[in-house]
Amino acid sequence: MELTRWEERALAGEMGEGMQKAMEIVVAIGEMKDARALIPVQSVQISGVSYKTVGEAGLEFLKDFAALGARISVLATLNPAGVELGQEHGELPPRFVERQREILEVYERMGAEPVCTCTPYLAGNLPRDGEHIAWAESSAVAYANSVLNARTNRESSITALASAITGRTPLYGLHLEENRAPTFAVKVEAELEDVADYSALGYYVGRELKGIPLFTGVEPGVAELKALAAGLATGQVSMFHVEGMGEGRRFSTAGLEKVVFGEGERRSVFEELSTCVEPDVLCIGCPHCTMEEVERVLKAGAEREVWVYTCRRNKDAVRSGMEKRNIRLIADTCMVVQPLEEMGIGSVGTNSAKCAYYTRNLSGLEVWFGRTENLLKARW
Ligand code: F3S
């Protein structure tokens, strides 16, 4: 792999041990992927932020990295933490809170922005058309590639951090134009009435197929695209096209293998992901809600307790007087990376297939996956 003079010097340790270690990681991945060079990145989204997913080993790794003098050189935002910053919510074990604070302190010391959200593009980290970035949050990766036309592979927490420090990523995969064309078409015949339906569509396709889908028969808005991206990313899909939208305008379904997503497929996802009917709490905001989604939920009101997750910027923008009984707005964290199981929660209701999947498989909770309106109107 060809390196610039600056990259060679960084690799040789001339810019300190922290930079050297980060460059070693980026170069090792580049060699493994047969990249011909490294390219500069404009921003990074770092995953591996909640103590629930990072654990002791991850915290020690971060501390060691920081102790080597590693400093972040580009705009870097963080994934949701395990707690709401400065306002620990629920009955959280003190040890968890303390460790979470340590993780955030280390990231901030290295130079990350204290913005903890999986929708960085709604919170000040908005890449421009065609920009190369190195993001790790899978739903944000799919959204950035497909909706914002930025270019990123799906980074791990370690490679994203290494890119944040070096400001570089290897040139391979979705950074290359030739790898961004659709590889199969999905004809949507089901009626998609809610973000939960888009989420189910993404989950179904991401679980069944690999590659880059071109969707036909849908007209999603921002919230629906976000839900679709997260559903797809729950499987292995990191980019998609929608016929007639953005880059999707350049492609047609001619010559592509076709898959149909009908009413049967839509229902099958809701049935597969639901294991209970009367959850302890309803969770909306996976990925974090847009301001419009927050306002819609507040306007609709709720019969049961609903936790609505969003970025700090949106939570702070909610005007006093808009609050509603039963609805709690939560920033900086999410229902999947919060230790819900240690907070006495045994089951959740959600309108997100990604949330349903991980809440069951990561946290071992029971789940009701339903449309937003059904969640908000549910009584028992
Ligand atoms: Fe975001 Fe948490 Fe869902 S990070 S995409 S709300 S699992």
Short mmCIF file of C-alpha atoms and ligand atoms in Angstrom, two decimals:
data_model
loop_
_atom_site.label_atom_id
_atom_site.label_comp_id
_atom_site.label_asym_id
_atom_site.label_seq_id
_atom_site.Cartn_x
_atom_site.Cartn_y
_atom_site.Cartn_z
CA MET A 1 0.00 0.00 0.00
CA GLU A 2 1.33 3.43 -0.91
CA LEU A 3 1.74 5.82 2.01
CA THR A 4 2.44 9.54 1.87
CA ARG A 5 5.56 10.88 3.56
CA TRP A 6 3.42 12.15 6.47
CA GLU A 7 1.76 8.73 6.90
CA GLU A 8 5.17 7.00 6.87
CA ARG A 9 6.47 9.33 9.55
CA ALA A 10 3.35 8.75 11.66
CA LEU A 11 3.83 4.99 11.26
CA ALA A 12 7.47 5.28 12.29
CA GLY A 13 6.43 6.93 15.55
CA GLU A 14 7.70 10.44 14.76
CA MET A 15 4.39 11.91 15.93
CA GLY A 16 4.18 10.01 19.17
CA GLU A 17 3.19 6.53 20.29
CA GLY A 18 -0.57 7.16 20.24
CA MET A 19 -0.50 8.27 16.61
CA GLN A 20 1.83 5.38 15.74
CA LYS A 21 -0.51 2.79 17.23
CA ALA A 22 -3.52 4.31 15.46
CA MET A 23 -1.65 4.38 12.14
CA GLU A 24 -0.63 0.73 12.61
CA ILE A 25 -4.32 -0.22 12.95
CA VAL A 26 -5.39 1.74 9.85
CA VAL A 27 -2.50 0.36 7.77
CA ALA A 28 -3.11 -3.23 8.92
CA ILE A 29 -6.76 -3.02 7.82
CA GLY A 30 -5.73 -1.42 4.54
CA GLU A 31 -3.30 -4.26 3.82
CA MET A 32 -5.87 -6.87 4.76
CA LYS A 33 -8.38 -5.29 2.35
CA ASP A 34 -5.84 -4.76 -0.45
CA ALA A 35 -6.37 -1.00 -0.33
CA ARG A 36 -3.97 0.86 -2.60
CA ALA A 37 -3.76 3.93 -0.35
CA LEU A 38 -5.16 5.74 2.68
CA ILE A 39 -7.52 8.68 2.21
CA PRO A 40 -8.35 11.60 4.50
CA VAL A 41 -11.71 11.48 6.30
CA GLN A 42 -13.80 14.53 7.17
CA SER A 43 -15.50 13.04 10.21
CA VAL A 44 -15.78 9.98 12.40
CA GLN A 45 -18.62 8.43 14.37
CA ILE A 46 -17.24 6.32 17.21
CA SER A 47 -19.12 3.30 18.56
CA GLY A 48 -18.15 1.42 21.71
CA VAL A 49 -19.32 4.11 24.11
CA SER A 50 -21.75 2.44 26.51
CA TYR A 51 -20.15 0.57 29.38
CA LYS A 52 -22.70 -2.17 28.68
CA THR A 53 -21.00 -2.97 25.34
CA VAL A 54 -17.45 -1.78 26.15
CA GLY A 55 -16.95 -3.51 29.51
CA GLU A 56 -13.79 -3.46 31.63
CA ALA A 57 -11.52 -4.65 28.82
CA GLY A 58 -12.70 -1.89 26.50
CA LEU A 59 -12.28 0.77 29.17
CA GLU A 60 -8.71 -0.39 29.86
CA PHE A 61 -7.95 -0.34 26.11
CA LEU A 62 -9.19 3.25 25.86
CA LYS A 63 -7.22 4.38 28.89
CA ASP A 64 -4.04 2.79 27.52
CA PHE A 65 -4.56 4.45 24.15
CA ALA A 66 -5.09 7.85 25.76
CA ALA A 67 -2.03 7.35 27.98
CA LEU A 68 0.08 6.97 24.82
CA GLY A 69 -0.87 10.54 23.94
CA ALA A 70 -3.44 9.62 21.26
CA ARG A 71 -5.40 12.71 20.18
CA ILE A 72 -8.33 12.94 17.80
CA SER A 73 -7.60 15.07 14.72
CA VAL A 74 -11.01 15.34 12.95
CA LEU A 75 -14.62 15.97 13.96
CA ALA A 76 -15.58 12.89 15.98
CA THR A 77 -18.96 12.29 17.60
CA LEU A 78 -19.95 9.39 19.85
CA ASN A 79 -22.60 6.70 19.85
CA PRO A 80 -25.16 6.66 22.67
CA ALA A 81 -23.76 6.10 26.14
CA GLY A 82 -25.30 3.81 28.75
CA VAL A 83 -26.75 6.72 30.74
CA GLU A 84 -28.22 10.15 30.08
CA LEU A 85 -25.42 12.65 30.72
CA GLY A 86 -25.70 14.53 33.97
CA GLN A 87 -29.12 13.10 34.70
CA GLU A 88 -28.83 9.40 35.34
CA HIS A 89 -32.20 7.96 34.61
CA GLY A 90 -33.82 5.04 36.44
CA GLU A 91 -32.26 2.78 39.00
CA LEU A 92 -28.76 2.43 37.62
CA PRO A 93 -26.05 0.51 39.48
CA PRO A 94 -23.52 3.11 40.80
CA ARG A 95 -20.61 1.09 39.44
CA PHE A 96 -22.10 1.25 35.94
CA VAL A 97 -22.54 5.02 36.19
CA GLU A 98 -19.00 5.51 37.45
CA ARG A 99 -17.46 3.38 34.67
CA GLN A 100 -19.60 5.14 32.07
CA ARG A 101 -18.30 8.50 33.24
CA GLU A 102 -14.73 7.22 32.95
CA ILE A 103 -15.32 6.10 29.35
CA LEU A 104 -16.75 9.48 28.38
CA GLU A 105 -13.92 11.32 30.12
CA VAL A 106 -11.32 9.33 28.18
CA TYR A 107 -13.02 10.04 24.86
CA GLU A 108 -13.30 13.73 25.67
CA ARG A 109 -9.68 13.89 26.79
CA MET A 110 -8.70 12.46 23.42
CA GLY A 111 -10.75 15.15 21.67
CA ALA A 112 -14.14 13.60 20.83
CA GLU A 113 -17.22 15.84 20.90
CA PRO A 114 -19.49 15.00 23.85
CA VAL A 115 -22.38 14.35 21.45
CA CYS A 116 -23.77 10.88 22.11
CA THR A 117 -26.23 9.88 19.40
CA CYS A 118 -26.68 7.36 16.59
CA THR A 119 -28.03 10.17 14.37
CA PRO A 120 -24.94 12.41 14.29
CA TYR A 121 -26.20 13.81 10.97
CA LEU A 122 -29.03 15.47 12.95
CA ALA A 123 -26.69 16.75 15.65
CA GLY A 124 -23.92 18.72 13.96
CA ASN A 125 -21.95 15.96 12.21
CA LEU A 126 -23.49 16.24 8.75
CA PRO A 127 -21.20 15.10 5.92
CA ARG A 128 -21.42 16.79 2.54
CA ASP A 129 -22.21 15.04 -0.74
CA GLY A 130 -19.32 12.77 -1.78
CA GLU A 131 -17.27 13.24 1.41
CA HIS A 132 -15.23 10.34 2.78
CA ILE A 133 -15.95 9.59 6.43
CA ALA A 134 -15.24 6.71 8.84
CA TRP A 135 -18.36 5.89 10.83
CA ALA A 136 -18.99 2.89 13.03
CA GLU A 137 -22.66 3.09 14.01
CA SER A 138 -24.25 0.68 11.55
CA SER A 139 -27.57 2.52 11.04
CA ALA A 140 -25.76 5.84 10.56
CA VAL A 141 -23.37 4.18 8.08
CA ALA A 142 -26.29 2.98 5.94
CA TYR A 143 -27.99 6.40 6.19
CA ALA A 144 -24.80 8.33 5.35
CA ASN A 145 -23.99 6.19 2.31
CA SER A 146 -27.53 6.03 0.98
CA VAL A 147 -29.21 9.30 1.87
CA LEU A 148 -26.35 11.78 2.32
CA ASN A 149 -24.20 10.25 -0.44
CA ALA A 150 -21.19 10.30 1.87
CA ARG A 151 -18.77 7.37 1.65
CA THR A 152 -17.98 5.06 4.52
CA ASN A 153 -17.39 1.42 5.27
CA ARG A 154 -18.91 -0.01 8.41
CA GLU A 155 -16.08 0.59 10.85
CA SER A 156 -15.55 -1.16 14.16
CA SER A 157 -15.14 0.86 17.35
CA ILE A 158 -11.36 0.36 17.15
CA THR A 159 -10.91 1.24 13.48
CA ALA A 160 -13.16 4.30 13.83
CA LEU A 161 -11.08 5.54 16.77
CA ALA A 162 -7.87 4.89 14.81
CA SER A 163 -9.32 6.93 11.90
CA ALA A 164 -10.32 9.72 14.28
CA ILE A 165 -6.71 9.94 15.48
CA THR A 166 -4.95 9.59 12.11
CA GLY A 167 -7.63 11.36 10.06
CA ARG A 168 -7.24 8.51 7.54
CA THR A 169 -9.08 5.40 6.38
CA PRO A 170 -8.06 2.76 3.82
CA LEU A 171 -9.42 3.24 0.30
CA TYR A 172 -11.58 0.14 -0.31
CA GLY A 173 -15.20 -1.05 -0.26
CA LEU A 174 -17.85 1.68 -0.27
CA HIS A 175 -15.25 4.43 -0.67
CA LEU A 176 -14.91 3.28 -4.29
CA GLU A 177 -17.50 4.38 -6.84
CA GLU A 178 -17.55 0.97 -8.56
CA ASN A 179 -18.76 -0.73 -5.35
CA ARG A 180 -21.78 1.53 -4.81
CA ALA A 181 -24.17 0.33 -7.53
CA PRO A 182 -27.24 -1.76 -6.61
CA THR A 183 -26.78 -5.54 -6.73
CA PHE A 184 -30.46 -6.57 -6.39
CA ALA A 185 -33.91 -4.98 -6.53
CA VAL A 186 -36.67 -5.09 -3.92
CA LYS A 187 -40.20 -4.53 -5.15
CA VAL A 188 -42.26 -3.34 -2.20
CA GLU A 189 -45.88 -4.45 -2.51
CA ALA A 190 -46.84 -4.23 1.17
CA GLU A 191 -48.56 -1.07 2.44
CA LEU A 192 -45.94 0.78 4.47
CA GLU A 193 -47.93 3.02 6.80
CA ASP A 194 -45.45 3.66 9.58
CA VAL A 195 -41.72 3.82 10.36
CA ALA A 196 -42.16 0.37 11.93
CA ASP A 197 -43.06 -0.98 8.47
CA TYR A 198 -39.91 0.53 6.93
CA SER A 199 -37.95 -0.90 9.81
CA ALA A 200 -39.47 -4.33 9.13
CA LEU A 201 -38.66 -4.00 5.41
CA GLY A 202 -35.03 -3.22 6.21
CA TYR A 203 -34.77 -6.01 8.75
CA TYR A 204 -36.25 -8.56 6.32
CA VAL A 205 -33.95 -7.60 3.45
CA GLY A 206 -30.83 -7.24 5.65
CA ARG A 207 -31.39 -10.64 7.20
CA GLU A 208 -32.10 -12.47 3.95
CA LEU A 209 -29.69 -10.83 1.51
CA LYS A 210 -26.24 -9.32 1.19
CA GLY A 211 -25.27 -6.53 -1.20
CA ILE A 212 -26.88 -3.21 -2.14
CA PRO A 213 -30.67 -3.17 -2.67
CA LEU A 214 -32.56 -0.84 -5.00
CA PHE A 215 -36.05 -0.36 -3.54
CA THR A 216 -39.03 0.34 -5.78
CA GLY A 217 -42.59 1.19 -4.74
CA VAL A 218 -41.69 3.36 -1.73
CA GLU A 219 -41.50 7.10 -1.06
CA PRO A 220 -39.82 7.45 2.32
CA GLY A 221 -39.19 10.68 4.23
CA VAL A 222 -36.31 11.25 6.65
CA ALA A 223 -37.78 9.22 9.53
CA GLU A 224 -38.66 6.33 7.20
CA LEU A 225 -35.19 6.36 5.59
CA LYS A 226 -33.63 6.31 9.04
CA ALA A 227 -35.80 3.33 10.05
CA LEU A 228 -35.02 1.53 6.79
CA ALA A 229 -31.28 2.10 7.25
CA ALA A 230 -31.36 0.73 10.80
CA GLY A 231 -33.37 -2.33 9.78
CA LEU A 232 -30.97 -3.12 6.94
CA ALA A 233 -27.95 -2.58 9.17
CA THR A 234 -29.28 -5.09 11.70
CA GLY A 235 -28.21 -7.51 8.96
CA GLN A 236 -25.19 -6.94 6.76
CA VAL A 237 -26.42 -4.15 4.47
CA SER A 238 -24.54 -0.82 4.70
CA MET A 239 -25.96 0.94 1.66
CA PHE A 240 -29.19 1.05 -0.34
CA HIS A 241 -30.87 2.99 -3.13
CA VAL A 242 -34.46 4.10 -3.57
CA GLU A 243 -35.68 4.37 -7.15
CA GLY A 244 -36.08 8.01 -8.14
CA MET A 245 -34.29 9.37 -5.04
CA GLY A 246 -30.73 10.73 -4.81
CA GLU A 247 -28.15 8.38 -6.32
CA GLY A 248 -31.01 5.92 -6.97
CA ARG A 249 -32.03 8.11 -9.93
CA ARG A 250 -29.01 6.82 -11.83
CA PHE A 251 -30.06 3.17 -11.63
CA SER A 252 -32.83 0.95 -12.91
CA THR A 253 -33.92 -2.54 -11.93
CA ALA A 254 -33.04 -3.93 -15.39
CA GLY A 255 -30.79 -6.96 -15.08
CA LEU A 256 -31.02 -7.12 -11.27
CA GLU A 257 -32.28 -10.12 -9.32
CA LYS A 258 -35.71 -9.17 -7.92
CA VAL A 259 -37.15 -9.84 -4.49
CA VAL A 260 -40.74 -9.04 -3.48
CA PHE A 261 -41.67 -7.66 -0.06
CA GLY A 262 -45.40 -8.21 0.26
CA GLU A 263 -47.91 -8.14 3.09
CA GLY A 264 -46.96 -11.69 4.14
CA GLU A 265 -43.29 -10.76 4.50
CA ARG A 266 -44.18 -7.57 6.42
CA ARG A 267 -46.36 -9.47 8.89
CA SER A 268 -43.78 -12.24 9.31
CA VAL A 269 -41.26 -9.75 10.72
CA PHE A 270 -43.73 -8.39 13.30
CA GLU A 271 -44.59 -11.95 14.33
CA GLU A 272 -40.99 -13.10 14.47
CA LEU A 273 -39.80 -10.21 16.63
CA SER A 274 -42.72 -10.10 19.09
CA THR A 275 -42.66 -12.30 22.15
CA CYS A 276 -45.00 -10.46 24.53
CA VAL A 277 -48.13 -8.29 24.50
CA GLU A 278 -48.00 -6.16 27.64
CA PRO A 279 -44.46 -4.76 27.96
CA ASP A 280 -43.16 -2.94 31.05
CA VAL A 281 -42.29 0.16 29.02
CA LEU A 282 -42.67 1.43 25.47
CA CYS A 283 -39.51 2.67 23.75
CA ILE A 284 -39.48 4.91 20.68
CA GLY A 285 -36.36 6.32 19.04
CA CYS A 286 -34.20 3.61 17.53
CA PRO A 287 -32.45 5.27 15.74
CA HIS A 288 -32.83 8.47 17.78
CA CYS A 289 -35.97 10.42 16.88
CA THR A 290 -35.91 13.45 14.62
CA MET A 291 -37.44 16.61 16.09
CA GLU A 292 -40.52 15.99 13.96
CA GLU A 293 -40.91 12.49 15.42
CA VAL A 294 -40.52 13.84 18.96
CA GLU A 295 -43.21 16.44 18.30
CA ARG A 296 -45.52 13.87 16.73
CA VAL A 297 -45.33 11.62 19.79
CA LEU A 298 -45.85 14.56 22.16
CA LYS A 299 -48.86 15.67 20.14
CA ALA A 300 -50.37 12.18 20.01
CA GLY A 301 -49.89 11.49 23.74
CA ALA A 302 -49.72 7.99 25.17
CA GLU A 303 -51.86 5.70 27.28
CA ARG A 304 -48.88 3.88 28.84
CA GLU A 305 -45.39 4.98 29.86
CA VAL A 306 -43.29 5.79 26.79
CA TRP A 307 -39.58 6.56 26.75
CA VAL A 308 -38.64 8.62 23.70
CA TYR A 309 -34.96 8.65 22.80
CA THR A 310 -33.39 11.48 20.83
CA CYS A 311 -30.23 13.53 20.57
CA ARG A 312 -29.44 16.20 23.18
CA ARG A 313 -30.04 19.00 20.64
CA ASN A 314 -33.63 17.83 20.07
CA LYS A 315 -34.39 17.22 23.72
CA ASP A 316 -33.16 20.74 24.59
CA ALA A 317 -35.32 22.20 21.81
CA VAL A 318 -38.57 20.87 23.27
CA ARG A 319 -40.38 23.90 24.62
CA SER A 320 -41.74 23.91 28.13
CA GLY A 321 -45.44 23.21 28.11
CA MET A 322 -45.06 20.55 25.42
CA GLU A 323 -44.36 17.79 27.93
CA LYS A 324 -47.03 15.11 28.29
CA ARG A 325 -48.00 12.74 31.04
CA ASN A 326 -46.54 9.27 30.42
CA ILE A 327 -43.94 10.54 27.95
CA ARG A 328 -40.35 10.85 29.05
CA LEU A 329 -37.73 12.32 26.73
CA ILE A 330 -34.28 10.83 27.08
CA ALA A 331 -31.08 12.04 25.38
CA ASP A 332 -27.51 10.70 25.02
CA THR A 333 -28.43 7.04 25.48
CA CYS A 334 -30.73 4.38 24.06
CA MET A 335 -32.84 1.45 25.21
CA VAL A 336 -30.39 -1.07 23.77
CA VAL A 337 -27.20 0.20 25.39
CA GLN A 338 -28.81 1.22 28.69
CA PRO A 339 -28.67 -1.60 31.24
CA LEU A 340 -32.49 -1.97 31.21
CA GLU A 341 -32.26 -5.47 32.61
CA GLU A 342 -30.48 -4.06 35.68
CA MET A 343 -33.13 -1.33 36.01
CA GLY A 344 -35.94 -3.78 36.67
CA ILE A 345 -37.27 -3.78 33.10
CA GLY A 346 -38.21 -7.21 31.77
CA SER A 347 -39.94 -6.33 28.52
CA VAL A 348 -40.23 -3.45 26.05
CA GLY A 349 -42.59 -2.39 23.28
CA THR A 350 -40.94 -0.75 20.27
CA ASN A 351 -41.57 0.43 16.72
CA SER A 352 -38.02 -0.51 15.69
CA ALA A 353 -36.96 -3.90 14.38
CA LYS A 354 -33.35 -3.13 15.32
CA CYS A 355 -34.38 -2.36 18.90
CA ALA A 356 -36.55 -5.48 19.02
CA TYR A 357 -33.72 -7.68 17.74
CA TYR A 358 -31.03 -6.38 20.09
CA THR A 359 -33.26 -6.00 23.12
CA ARG A 360 -33.98 -9.71 22.85
CA ASN A 361 -30.55 -10.92 21.83
CA LEU A 362 -28.29 -8.55 23.76
CA SER A 363 -30.37 -7.84 26.86
CA GLY A 364 -32.53 -10.99 26.98
CA LEU A 365 -35.81 -9.03 27.34
CA GLU A 366 -39.26 -9.85 26.00
CA VAL A 367 -40.42 -7.60 23.15
CA TRP A 368 -43.54 -6.32 21.47
CA PHE A 369 -42.73 -4.96 17.99
CA GLY A 370 -45.61 -2.82 16.73
CA ARG A 371 -46.59 0.25 14.72
CA THR A 372 -46.15 3.60 16.49
CA GLU A 373 -49.85 4.36 16.72
CA ASN A 374 -50.57 0.94 18.23
CA LEU A 375 -47.90 1.49 20.86
CA LEU A 376 -49.19 4.93 21.81
CA LYS A 377 -52.82 3.83 21.99
CA ALA A 378 -52.19 0.55 23.79
CA ARG A 379 -54.12 0.00 27.04
CA TRP A 380 -53.93 -2.88 29.42
FE1 F3S B 1 -29.37 3.97 17.89
FE2 F3S B 1 -29.41 2.42 19.99
FE3 F3S B 1 -30.95 1.91 17.94
S1 F3S B 1 -27.63 3.24 19.03
S2 F3S B 1 -29.87 2.67 16.17
S3 F3S B 1 -31.09 3.69 19.26
S4 F3S B 1 -29.78 0.43 19.09
#
